[in-house]
mmCIF file of C-alpha atoms in Angstrom:
data_model
loop_
_atom_site.group_PDB
_atom_site.id
_atom_site.type_symbol
_atom_site.label_atom_id
_atom_site.label_comp_id
_atom_site.label_asym_id
_atom_site.label_seq_id
_atom_site.Cartn_x
_atom_site.Cartn_y
_atom_site.Cartn_z
ATOM 1 C CA MET A 1 1.239 96.460 -49.818
ATOM 2 C CA LYS A 2 3.159 99.670 -49.852
ATOM 3 C CA ALA A 3 0.875 102.991 -50.614
ATOM 4 C CA ILE A 4 0.830 107.287 -50.429
ATOM 5 C CA VAL A 5 -1.132 108.047 -47.074
ATOM 6 C CA CYS A 6 -2.692 111.619 -46.878
ATOM 7 C CA PRO A 7 -2.991 111.719 -42.922
ATOM 8 C CA GLU A 8 -4.849 114.838 -42.711
ATOM 9 C CA TYR A 9 -4.940 117.631 -45.316
ATOM 10 C CA GLY A 10 -1.893 120.161 -45.314
ATOM 11 C CA PRO A 11 1.280 120.547 -47.645
ATOM 12 C CA LEU A 12 2.467 117.950 -49.778
ATOM 13 C CA SER A 13 5.166 117.335 -47.158
ATOM 14 C CA ASN A 14 2.511 115.737 -44.526
ATOM 15 C CA LEU A 15 2.217 112.519 -47.486
ATOM 16 C CA GLU A 16 3.395 109.149 -45.659
ATOM 17 C CA PHE A 17 4.971 106.276 -47.926
ATOM 18 C CA ARG A 18 3.321 103.317 -45.746
ATOM 19 C CA GLU A 19 2.610 100.279 -45.324
ATOM 20 C CA LEU A 20 -1.302 99.106 -45.580
ATOM 21 C CA PRO A 21 -2.810 95.379 -45.411
ATOM 22 C CA ASP A 22 -3.434 94.046 -49.082
ATOM 23 C CA PRO A 23 -7.230 94.563 -50.598
ATOM 24 C CA GLU A 24 -9.427 92.506 -50.131
ATOM 25 C CA PRO A 25 -12.177 92.754 -53.371
ATOM 26 C CA GLY A 26 -16.137 92.567 -52.110
ATOM 27 C CA PRO A 27 -18.229 90.767 -54.578
ATOM 28 C CA ASP A 28 -18.454 93.344 -57.304
ATOM 29 C CA GLU A 29 -14.720 94.599 -56.940
ATOM 30 C CA VAL A 30 -11.295 94.013 -58.102
ATOM 31 C CA VAL A 31 -8.205 93.932 -56.971
ATOM 32 C CA VAL A 32 -5.601 95.620 -59.665
ATOM 33 C CA ARG A 33 -1.560 94.903 -58.824
ATOM 34 C CA ALA A 34 -0.536 98.847 -60.222
ATOM 35 C CA GLU A 35 2.157 98.563 -63.056
ATOM 36 C CA ALA A 36 1.656 102.455 -63.630
ATOM 37 C CA ILE A 37 -0.120 105.067 -61.423
ATOM 38 C CA GLY A 38 -1.579 108.580 -63.126
ATOM 39 C CA VAL A 39 -0.470 111.868 -60.830
ATOM 40 C CA ASN A 40 -2.828 114.571 -61.443
ATOM 41 C CA TYR A 41 -2.841 118.608 -60.904
ATOM 42 C CA PRO A 42 -6.521 117.842 -58.737
ATOM 43 C CA ASP A 43 -4.267 115.391 -56.463
ATOM 44 C CA GLY A 44 -2.176 117.467 -54.536
ATOM 45 C CA LEU A 45 -5.468 120.322 -54.632
ATOM 46 C CA LEU A 46 -7.196 117.649 -52.808
ATOM 47 C CA VAL A 47 -4.215 116.216 -50.063
ATOM 48 C CA GLN A 48 -4.333 120.486 -49.580
ATOM 49 C CA GLY A 49 -8.105 120.338 -48.742
ATOM 50 C CA LEU A 50 -8.783 122.442 -51.621
ATOM 51 C CA TYR A 51 -10.426 120.650 -53.935
ATOM 52 C CA GLN A 52 -14.582 119.720 -54.359
ATOM 53 C CA MET A 53 -14.085 117.155 -53.221
ATOM 54 C CA LYS A 54 -13.074 115.633 -48.924
ATOM 55 C CA PRO A 55 -13.065 112.579 -48.181
ATOM 56 C CA GLU A 56 -12.427 111.768 -44.674
ATOM 57 C CA THR A 57 -8.787 111.487 -43.605
ATOM 58 C CA PRO A 58 -6.601 109.601 -43.451
ATOM 59 C CA PHE A 59 -6.875 107.836 -47.228
ATOM 60 C CA VAL A 60 -4.878 107.622 -49.630
ATOM 61 C CA PRO A 61 -5.018 109.731 -53.353
ATOM 62 C CA GLY A 62 -4.881 109.099 -56.701
ATOM 63 C CA MET A 63 -7.717 109.024 -59.413
ATOM 64 C CA GLU A 64 -6.144 106.610 -62.045
ATOM 65 C CA ALA A 65 -4.259 103.354 -62.386
ATOM 66 C CA ALA A 66 -2.699 100.946 -65.305
ATOM 67 C CA GLY A 67 -2.044 97.217 -64.250
ATOM 68 C CA ILE A 68 -2.748 92.982 -64.086
ATOM 69 C CA VAL A 69 -5.856 92.061 -62.462
ATOM 70 C CA GLU A 70 -4.997 89.987 -58.622
ATOM 71 C CA ALA A 71 -8.204 89.378 -58.195
ATOM 72 C CA ILE A 72 -12.296 89.539 -58.516
ATOM 73 C CA GLY A 73 -15.214 89.526 -56.127
ATOM 74 C CA GLY A 74 -17.642 86.590 -57.086
ATOM 75 C CA ASN A 75 -19.765 88.964 -59.273
ATOM 76 C CA VAL A 76 -17.242 90.153 -61.243
ATOM 77 C CA SER A 77 -17.162 88.448 -65.100
ATOM 78 C CA HIS A 78 -15.700 90.865 -68.015
ATOM 79 C CA VAL A 79 -12.114 90.927 -66.186
ATOM 80 C CA LYS A 80 -10.253 87.969 -64.823
ATOM 81 C CA PRO A 81 -6.703 87.600 -62.907
ATOM 82 C CA GLY A 82 -4.253 88.206 -64.913
ATOM 83 C CA ASP A 83 -5.258 90.681 -67.352
ATOM 84 C CA ARG A 84 -4.068 94.172 -68.685
ATOM 85 C CA VAL A 85 -6.645 97.164 -67.031
ATOM 86 C CA VAL A 86 -6.611 100.660 -65.836
ATOM 87 C CA VAL A 87 -9.008 101.775 -63.116
ATOM 88 C CA MET A 88 -10.680 104.449 -62.866
ATOM 89 C CA LEU A 89 -11.121 105.514 -58.838
ATOM 90 C CA ASN A 90 -12.329 108.963 -56.567
ATOM 91 C CA ASN A 91 -8.918 108.469 -54.471
ATOM 92 C CA GLY A 92 -6.399 105.108 -53.548
ATOM 93 C CA ALA A 93 -4.254 104.911 -56.476
ATOM 94 C CA TYR A 94 -1.632 106.091 -54.964
ATOM 95 C CA ALA A 95 -1.071 101.865 -54.006
ATOM 96 C CA GLU A 96 1.530 99.178 -55.227
ATOM 97 C CA LYS A 97 -2.326 97.430 -54.864
ATOM 98 C CA VAL A 98 -5.316 99.275 -56.219
ATOM 99 C CA LEU A 99 -9.355 98.520 -55.080
ATOM 100 C CA ALA A 100 -11.705 99.277 -57.517
ATOM 101 C CA SER A 101 -15.971 98.495 -58.412
ATOM 102 C CA SER A 102 -15.771 96.456 -60.897
ATOM 103 C CA ASN A 103 -17.550 98.999 -63.581
ATOM 104 C CA ARG A 104 -14.060 101.430 -62.690
ATOM 105 C CA VAL A 105 -12.179 98.920 -64.404
ATOM 106 C CA PHE A 106 -11.513 98.447 -67.879
ATOM 107 C CA PRO A 107 -9.371 95.777 -70.425
ATOM 108 C CA LEU A 108 -6.886 97.359 -72.120
ATOM 109 C CA PRO A 109 -5.355 96.099 -75.704
ATOM 110 C CA GLU A 110 -2.082 94.500 -75.804
ATOM 111 C CA THR A 111 -0.636 96.930 -77.674
ATOM 112 C CA MET A 112 -1.365 99.667 -75.415
ATOM 113 C CA PRO A 113 1.348 101.116 -72.231
ATOM 114 C CA PHE A 114 0.331 101.709 -68.547
ATOM 115 C CA ALA A 115 1.384 105.159 -68.684
ATOM 116 C CA ASP A 116 -0.082 105.680 -71.483
ATOM 117 C CA ALA A 117 -4.026 103.969 -70.226
ATOM 118 C CA CYS A 118 -3.101 106.597 -66.993
ATOM 119 C CA ALA A 119 -3.210 109.310 -69.659
ATOM 120 C CA LEU A 120 -6.415 108.077 -71.311
ATOM 121 C CA MET A 121 -8.568 108.864 -67.726
ATOM 122 C CA CYS A 122 -8.477 111.217 -65.780
ATOM 123 C CA ALA A 123 -6.234 113.797 -68.026
ATOM 124 C CA TRP A 124 -7.366 112.825 -71.579
ATOM 125 C CA GLY A 125 -10.694 112.478 -70.080
ATOM 126 C CA THR A 126 -11.181 116.070 -68.825
ATOM 127 C CA SER A 127 -10.368 116.815 -71.993
ATOM 128 C CA HIS A 128 -12.287 115.110 -74.090
ATOM 129 C CA HIS A 129 -15.787 115.738 -72.458
ATOM 130 C CA ALA A 130 -14.928 118.736 -72.435
ATOM 131 C CA LEU A 131 -14.076 119.528 -75.981
ATOM 132 C CA LYS A 132 -17.105 117.241 -77.002
ATOM 133 C CA GLN A 133 -19.849 117.420 -74.948
ATOM 134 C CA ARG A 134 -19.651 121.113 -73.561
ATOM 135 C CA ALA A 135 -18.555 122.376 -76.223
ATOM 136 C CA ASN A 136 -19.375 120.668 -78.937
ATOM 137 C CA LEU A 137 -16.456 121.459 -80.584
ATOM 138 C CA GLN A 138 -17.305 121.184 -84.479
ATOM 139 C CA PRO A 139 -14.268 120.352 -87.661
ATOM 140 C CA GLY A 140 -13.342 123.205 -88.947
ATOM 141 C CA GLU A 141 -13.839 125.732 -85.676
ATOM 142 C CA THR A 142 -10.660 127.815 -83.912
ATOM 143 C CA LEU A 143 -10.271 125.905 -80.683
ATOM 144 C CA LEU A 144 -7.980 127.989 -77.949
ATOM 145 C CA VAL A 145 -6.248 126.281 -75.475
ATOM 146 C CA LEU A 146 -4.693 128.100 -72.537
ATOM 147 C CA GLY A 147 -2.427 125.831 -70.574
ATOM 148 C CA GLY A 148 -0.962 124.456 -73.456
ATOM 149 C CA ALA A 149 1.528 121.903 -72.176
ATOM 150 C CA GLY A 150 0.157 120.620 -69.094
ATOM 151 C CA SER A 151 -1.428 117.058 -69.284
ATOM 152 C CA THR A 152 -5.077 118.295 -70.084
ATOM 153 C CA GLY A 153 -4.020 121.190 -72.294
ATOM 154 C CA LEU A 154 -1.744 118.619 -74.357
ATOM 155 C CA ALA A 155 -4.636 116.552 -74.274
ATOM 156 C CA ALA A 156 -6.995 119.014 -75.747
ATOM 157 C CA ILE A 157 -4.618 120.347 -78.489
ATOM 158 C CA SER A 158 -4.610 116.356 -79.423
ATOM 159 C CA ILE A 159 -8.160 115.520 -79.483
ATOM 160 C CA GLY A 160 -8.607 119.120 -80.993
ATOM 161 C CA LYS A 161 -6.484 118.460 -83.870
ATOM 162 C CA ALA A 162 -8.421 114.579 -84.354
ATOM 163 C CA MET A 163 -12.000 116.112 -83.976
ATOM 164 C CA GLY A 164 -11.332 118.613 -87.184
ATOM 165 C CA ALA A 165 -10.380 122.040 -85.656
ATOM 166 C CA ARG A 166 -8.120 124.302 -85.575
ATOM 167 C CA VAL A 167 -5.561 124.615 -82.517
ATOM 168 C CA ILE A 168 -4.367 128.115 -81.023
ATOM 169 C CA ALA A 169 -2.071 126.830 -77.804
ATOM 170 C CA VAL A 170 -0.883 128.327 -75.031
ATOM 171 C CA ALA A 171 2.278 128.289 -73.067
ATOM 172 C CA SER A 172 4.471 129.639 -70.789
ATOM 173 C CA THR A 173 8.237 129.323 -72.302
ATOM 174 C CA SER A 174 9.318 127.940 -75.693
ATOM 175 C CA GLU A 175 10.450 124.442 -74.893
ATOM 176 C CA LYS A 176 6.427 124.308 -73.951
ATOM 177 C CA GLN A 177 5.210 126.061 -76.883
ATOM 178 C CA LYS A 178 7.288 123.822 -78.915
ATOM 179 C CA ALA A 179 6.016 120.748 -77.462
ATOM 180 C CA CYS A 180 2.545 121.941 -78.423
ATOM 181 C CA ILE A 181 3.406 122.629 -81.712
ATOM 182 C CA GLU A 182 4.347 118.733 -81.959
ATOM 183 C CA THR A 183 1.665 117.553 -80.518
ATOM 184 C CA GLY A 184 -0.660 119.333 -83.694
ATOM 185 C CA ALA A 185 -1.412 122.762 -83.252
ATOM 186 C CA GLU A 186 -1.458 125.035 -85.555
ATOM 187 C CA LEU A 187 -0.008 128.140 -83.373
ATOM 188 C CA ALA A 188 1.795 128.171 -80.177
ATOM 189 C CA LEU A 189 1.581 131.485 -78.607
ATOM 190 C CA PRO A 190 3.462 132.910 -75.376
ATOM 191 C CA TYR A 191 1.165 134.932 -72.938
ATOM 192 C CA GLU A 192 2.795 137.719 -73.339
ATOM 193 C CA GLY A 193 0.891 140.195 -75.651
ATOM 194 C CA LEU A 194 -1.669 137.371 -76.391
ATOM 195 C CA ARG A 195 -4.905 139.692 -76.939
ATOM 196 C CA ASP A 196 -2.968 141.601 -79.545
ATOM 197 C CA ALA A 197 -1.530 137.683 -80.988
ATOM 198 C CA LEU A 198 -4.837 136.562 -81.010
ATOM 199 C CA LYS A 199 -6.452 139.926 -82.514
ATOM 200 C CA GLN A 200 -4.037 139.099 -85.386
ATOM 201 C CA GLU A 201 -3.761 135.128 -85.675
ATOM 202 C CA ALA A 202 -7.978 135.487 -84.967
ATOM 203 C CA PRO A 203 -8.811 138.282 -85.972
ATOM 204 C CA GLY A 204 -12.706 137.094 -85.613
ATOM 205 C CA GLY A 205 -12.526 135.513 -82.437
ATOM 206 C CA VAL A 206 -12.144 131.823 -81.388
ATOM 207 C CA ASP A 207 -15.155 129.592 -81.290
ATOM 208 C CA VAL A 208 -14.048 127.658 -78.399
ATOM 209 C CA ALA A 209 -11.296 128.755 -75.580
ATOM 210 C CA PHE A 210 -9.981 125.419 -73.234
ATOM 211 C CA ASP A 211 -9.392 127.330 -69.989
ATOM 212 C CA PRO A 212 -7.453 124.932 -67.146
ATOM 213 C CA VAL A 213 -5.628 128.406 -66.174
ATOM 214 C CA GLY A 214 -7.743 130.796 -65.009
ATOM 215 C CA GLY A 215 -6.524 133.935 -63.713
ATOM 216 C CA ALA A 216 -5.289 137.295 -66.638
ATOM 217 C CA ALA A 217 -5.428 134.389 -69.426
ATOM 218 C CA PHE A 218 -8.906 133.838 -68.726
ATOM 219 C CA ASP A 219 -10.333 137.670 -69.095
ATOM 220 C CA VAL A 220 -7.831 137.521 -72.731
ATOM 221 C CA ALA A 221 -10.011 134.634 -73.797
ATOM 222 C CA ALA A 222 -13.080 136.208 -72.425
ATOM 223 C CA ARG A 223 -12.737 138.869 -75.135
ATOM 224 C CA ALA A 224 -11.384 137.073 -77.545
ATOM 225 C CA MET A 225 -14.746 134.955 -78.599
ATOM 226 C CA ALA A 226 -16.462 134.853 -81.528
ATOM 227 C CA ARG A 227 -20.072 135.189 -81.820
ATOM 228 C CA ASN A 228 -21.709 131.446 -80.794
ATOM 229 C CA GLY A 229 -18.444 130.217 -79.104
ATOM 230 C CA ARG A 230 -17.593 128.141 -76.070
ATOM 231 C CA LEU A 231 -15.771 129.635 -72.879
ATOM 232 C CA LEU A 232 -14.823 126.560 -71.280
ATOM 233 C CA VAL A 233 -13.747 126.617 -67.651
ATOM 234 C CA ILE A 234 -11.580 123.858 -66.796
ATOM 235 C CA GLY A 235 -9.613 125.073 -63.176
ATOM 236 C CA PHE A 236 -7.653 127.545 -62.247
ATOM 237 C CA ALA A 237 -3.621 126.353 -62.244
ATOM 238 C CA SER A 238 -2.913 130.140 -61.539
ATOM 239 C CA GLY A 239 -4.139 130.228 -58.212
ATOM 240 C CA GLU A 240 -6.973 133.136 -59.199
ATOM 241 C CA ILE A 241 -10.415 132.758 -60.003
ATOM 242 C CA PRO A 242 -11.690 135.459 -62.358
ATOM 243 C CA LYS A 243 -14.235 137.258 -62.463
ATOM 244 C CA LEU A 244 -16.065 137.642 -65.769
ATOM 245 C CA PRO A 245 -17.220 141.497 -66.662
ATOM 246 C CA VAL A 246 -21.173 139.434 -67.827
ATOM 247 C CA ASN A 247 -21.493 142.326 -70.361
ATOM 248 C CA LEU A 248 -18.933 140.897 -72.752
ATOM 249 C CA VAL A 249 -20.839 137.828 -72.903
ATOM 250 C CA LEU A 250 -24.234 139.917 -73.708
ATOM 251 C CA LEU A 251 -22.283 141.813 -76.198
ATOM 252 C CA LYS A 252 -20.388 139.455 -78.203
ATOM 253 C CA GLU A 253 -22.592 136.463 -78.255
ATOM 254 C CA TYR A 254 -20.865 133.811 -76.877
ATOM 255 C CA SER A 255 -21.239 130.738 -73.576
ATOM 256 C CA LEU A 256 -19.419 130.159 -70.818
ATOM 257 C CA VAL A 257 -19.821 126.518 -70.232
ATOM 258 C CA GLY A 258 -18.595 124.370 -66.673
ATOM 259 C CA VAL A 259 -16.855 121.080 -67.123
ATOM 260 C CA PHE A 260 -16.120 119.120 -63.669
ATOM 261 C CA TRP A 261 -15.002 115.740 -65.142
ATOM 262 C CA GLY A 262 -16.201 114.024 -61.695
ATOM 263 C CA ALA A 263 -19.633 114.240 -61.611
ATOM 264 C CA PHE A 264 -19.509 113.799 -65.517
ATOM 265 C CA VAL A 265 -18.499 110.258 -64.808
ATOM 266 C CA ALA A 266 -20.524 110.267 -61.675
ATOM 267 C CA LYS A 267 -23.793 111.324 -63.195
ATOM 268 C CA GLU A 268 -23.528 110.168 -67.357
ATOM 269 C CA PRO A 269 -21.198 106.171 -67.279
ATOM 270 C CA GLU A 270 -22.923 105.298 -69.857
ATOM 271 C CA VAL A 271 -21.410 108.375 -72.042
ATOM 272 C CA TYR A 272 -18.239 108.477 -70.344
ATOM 273 C CA ALA A 273 -17.493 104.435 -71.629
ATOM 274 C CA ALA A 274 -18.985 105.069 -74.363
ATOM 275 C CA ASN A 275 -16.382 108.123 -74.582
ATOM 276 C CA ASN A 276 -13.711 105.905 -73.528
ATOM 277 C CA ARG A 277 -14.126 103.519 -76.294
ATOM 278 C CA GLU A 278 -13.700 106.157 -78.595
ATOM 279 C CA LEU A 279 -10.137 107.145 -77.140
ATOM 280 C CA PHE A 280 -8.830 103.869 -77.123
ATOM 281 C CA ALA A 281 -9.899 103.603 -80.736
ATOM 282 C CA TRP A 282 -7.961 106.909 -81.435
ATOM 283 C CA HIS A 283 -4.639 105.139 -79.590
ATOM 284 C CA ALA A 284 -4.850 102.055 -81.529
ATOM 285 C CA GLU A 285 -5.360 103.920 -84.991
ATOM 286 C CA GLY A 286 -2.724 106.251 -83.947
ATOM 287 C CA ARG A 287 -4.466 109.716 -83.929
ATOM 288 C CA ILE A 288 -3.543 110.257 -80.967
ATOM 289 C CA LYS A 289 -0.176 109.507 -78.270
ATOM 290 C CA PRO A 290 -0.225 111.005 -75.120
ATOM 291 C CA HIS A 291 2.886 112.288 -74.090
ATOM 292 C CA ILE A 292 4.426 111.166 -70.618
ATOM 293 C CA ASP A 293 6.809 113.691 -69.291
ATOM 294 C CA GLU A 294 8.206 111.491 -66.632
ATOM 295 C CA SER A 295 7.879 108.333 -64.327
ATOM 296 C CA GLN A 296 8.813 108.569 -60.171
ATOM 297 C CA PRO A 297 8.949 105.897 -57.695
ATOM 298 C CA LEU A 298 5.400 105.931 -55.752
ATOM 299 C CA SER A 299 7.729 106.750 -52.754
ATOM 300 C CA GLU A 300 8.407 110.530 -54.701
ATOM 301 C CA ALA A 301 4.784 111.049 -55.250
ATOM 302 C CA GLY A 302 4.845 114.935 -53.461
ATOM 303 C CA THR A 303 8.034 115.379 -55.095
ATOM 304 C CA ALA A 304 5.873 114.825 -58.390
ATOM 305 C CA LEU A 305 3.154 116.741 -56.800
ATOM 306 C CA LYS A 306 4.789 119.616 -56.439
ATOM 307 C CA ARG A 307 6.752 120.246 -60.085
ATOM 308 C CA ILE A 308 3.278 119.807 -60.954
ATOM 309 C CA LEU A 309 1.234 122.254 -58.417
ATOM 310 C CA ASP A 310 4.017 124.884 -59.922
ATOM 311 C CA ARG A 311 3.312 123.865 -63.428
ATOM 312 C CA GLY A 312 7.187 122.917 -63.889
ATOM 313 C CA GLY A 313 5.390 119.312 -66.285
ATOM 314 C CA ILE A 314 4.882 119.030 -69.451
ATOM 315 C CA GLY A 315 2.035 116.120 -70.150
ATOM 316 C CA LYS A 316 1.627 113.129 -68.306
ATOM 317 C CA THR A 317 3.987 112.590 -64.905
ATOM 318 C CA ILE A 318 3.227 108.819 -63.819
ATOM 319 C CA LEU A 319 4.318 106.793 -60.742
ATOM 320 C CA VAL A 320 6.064 103.195 -60.650
ATOM 321 C CA PRO A 321 5.502 100.878 -57.656
#
């Protein structure tokens, strides 16, 4: 099979498109022939050695793939060869064939496109966990989504709307702001003048702020929180890890809440599985629909990752073997 290999930590240009041996399943494993592979912002950090996890090199990056079961181990009973599935991995998804533990393999409805299934794993899974378990978002609350046109941002807008919130999105260009409105945001604001705009549009403050950006945008959100609000730290796409004046938390009486989806998946697998079932049900009901930005050949993984790291995409990018 062909796969993308990170031979050592460094720039994206180090990635290699290689032939590797076809995987063979162990007793509790499944081999899936990939039809769609999800590309995520953390993938780009991982291959540069900038992510929280650092697998031994060489390794195949990628956390999610959807396709057809090709082989199963002797202890596997919930799927069989020929089934449509999506898999969730720590790494190893950027390949024509993917090996996964059976408890990370989820059957797909016939009506769900493979690309949508990939989107619902990491990006939508992060946003869902953030808003449901970490923020406990309630109907009628005001949700501020920074980085609104990214894959997690658009997911947060859609999920926030499904949960009954009033959603204010923030994005850098008019094209991205339009995508936020089309996804369900009530308002889409630019970063320029954001502090004054929030004073006008949310004079009482925002109940939940979803921040995958960091930097100056975090500073604005930290000052725009309502009493009993929850400021969610998702990531730092701006490249700047901000510092919080903790007197703001004291004076405004809000909470700063970290969101590390990978730890959630590892430590609360049953809750994670329940979240997946809810997202799949919402998709089947038409309440949510991932925005697929573009599809690229698997061989162009480095190009796709660079575009995401440069914040050039709108929604989800997919690799096709």
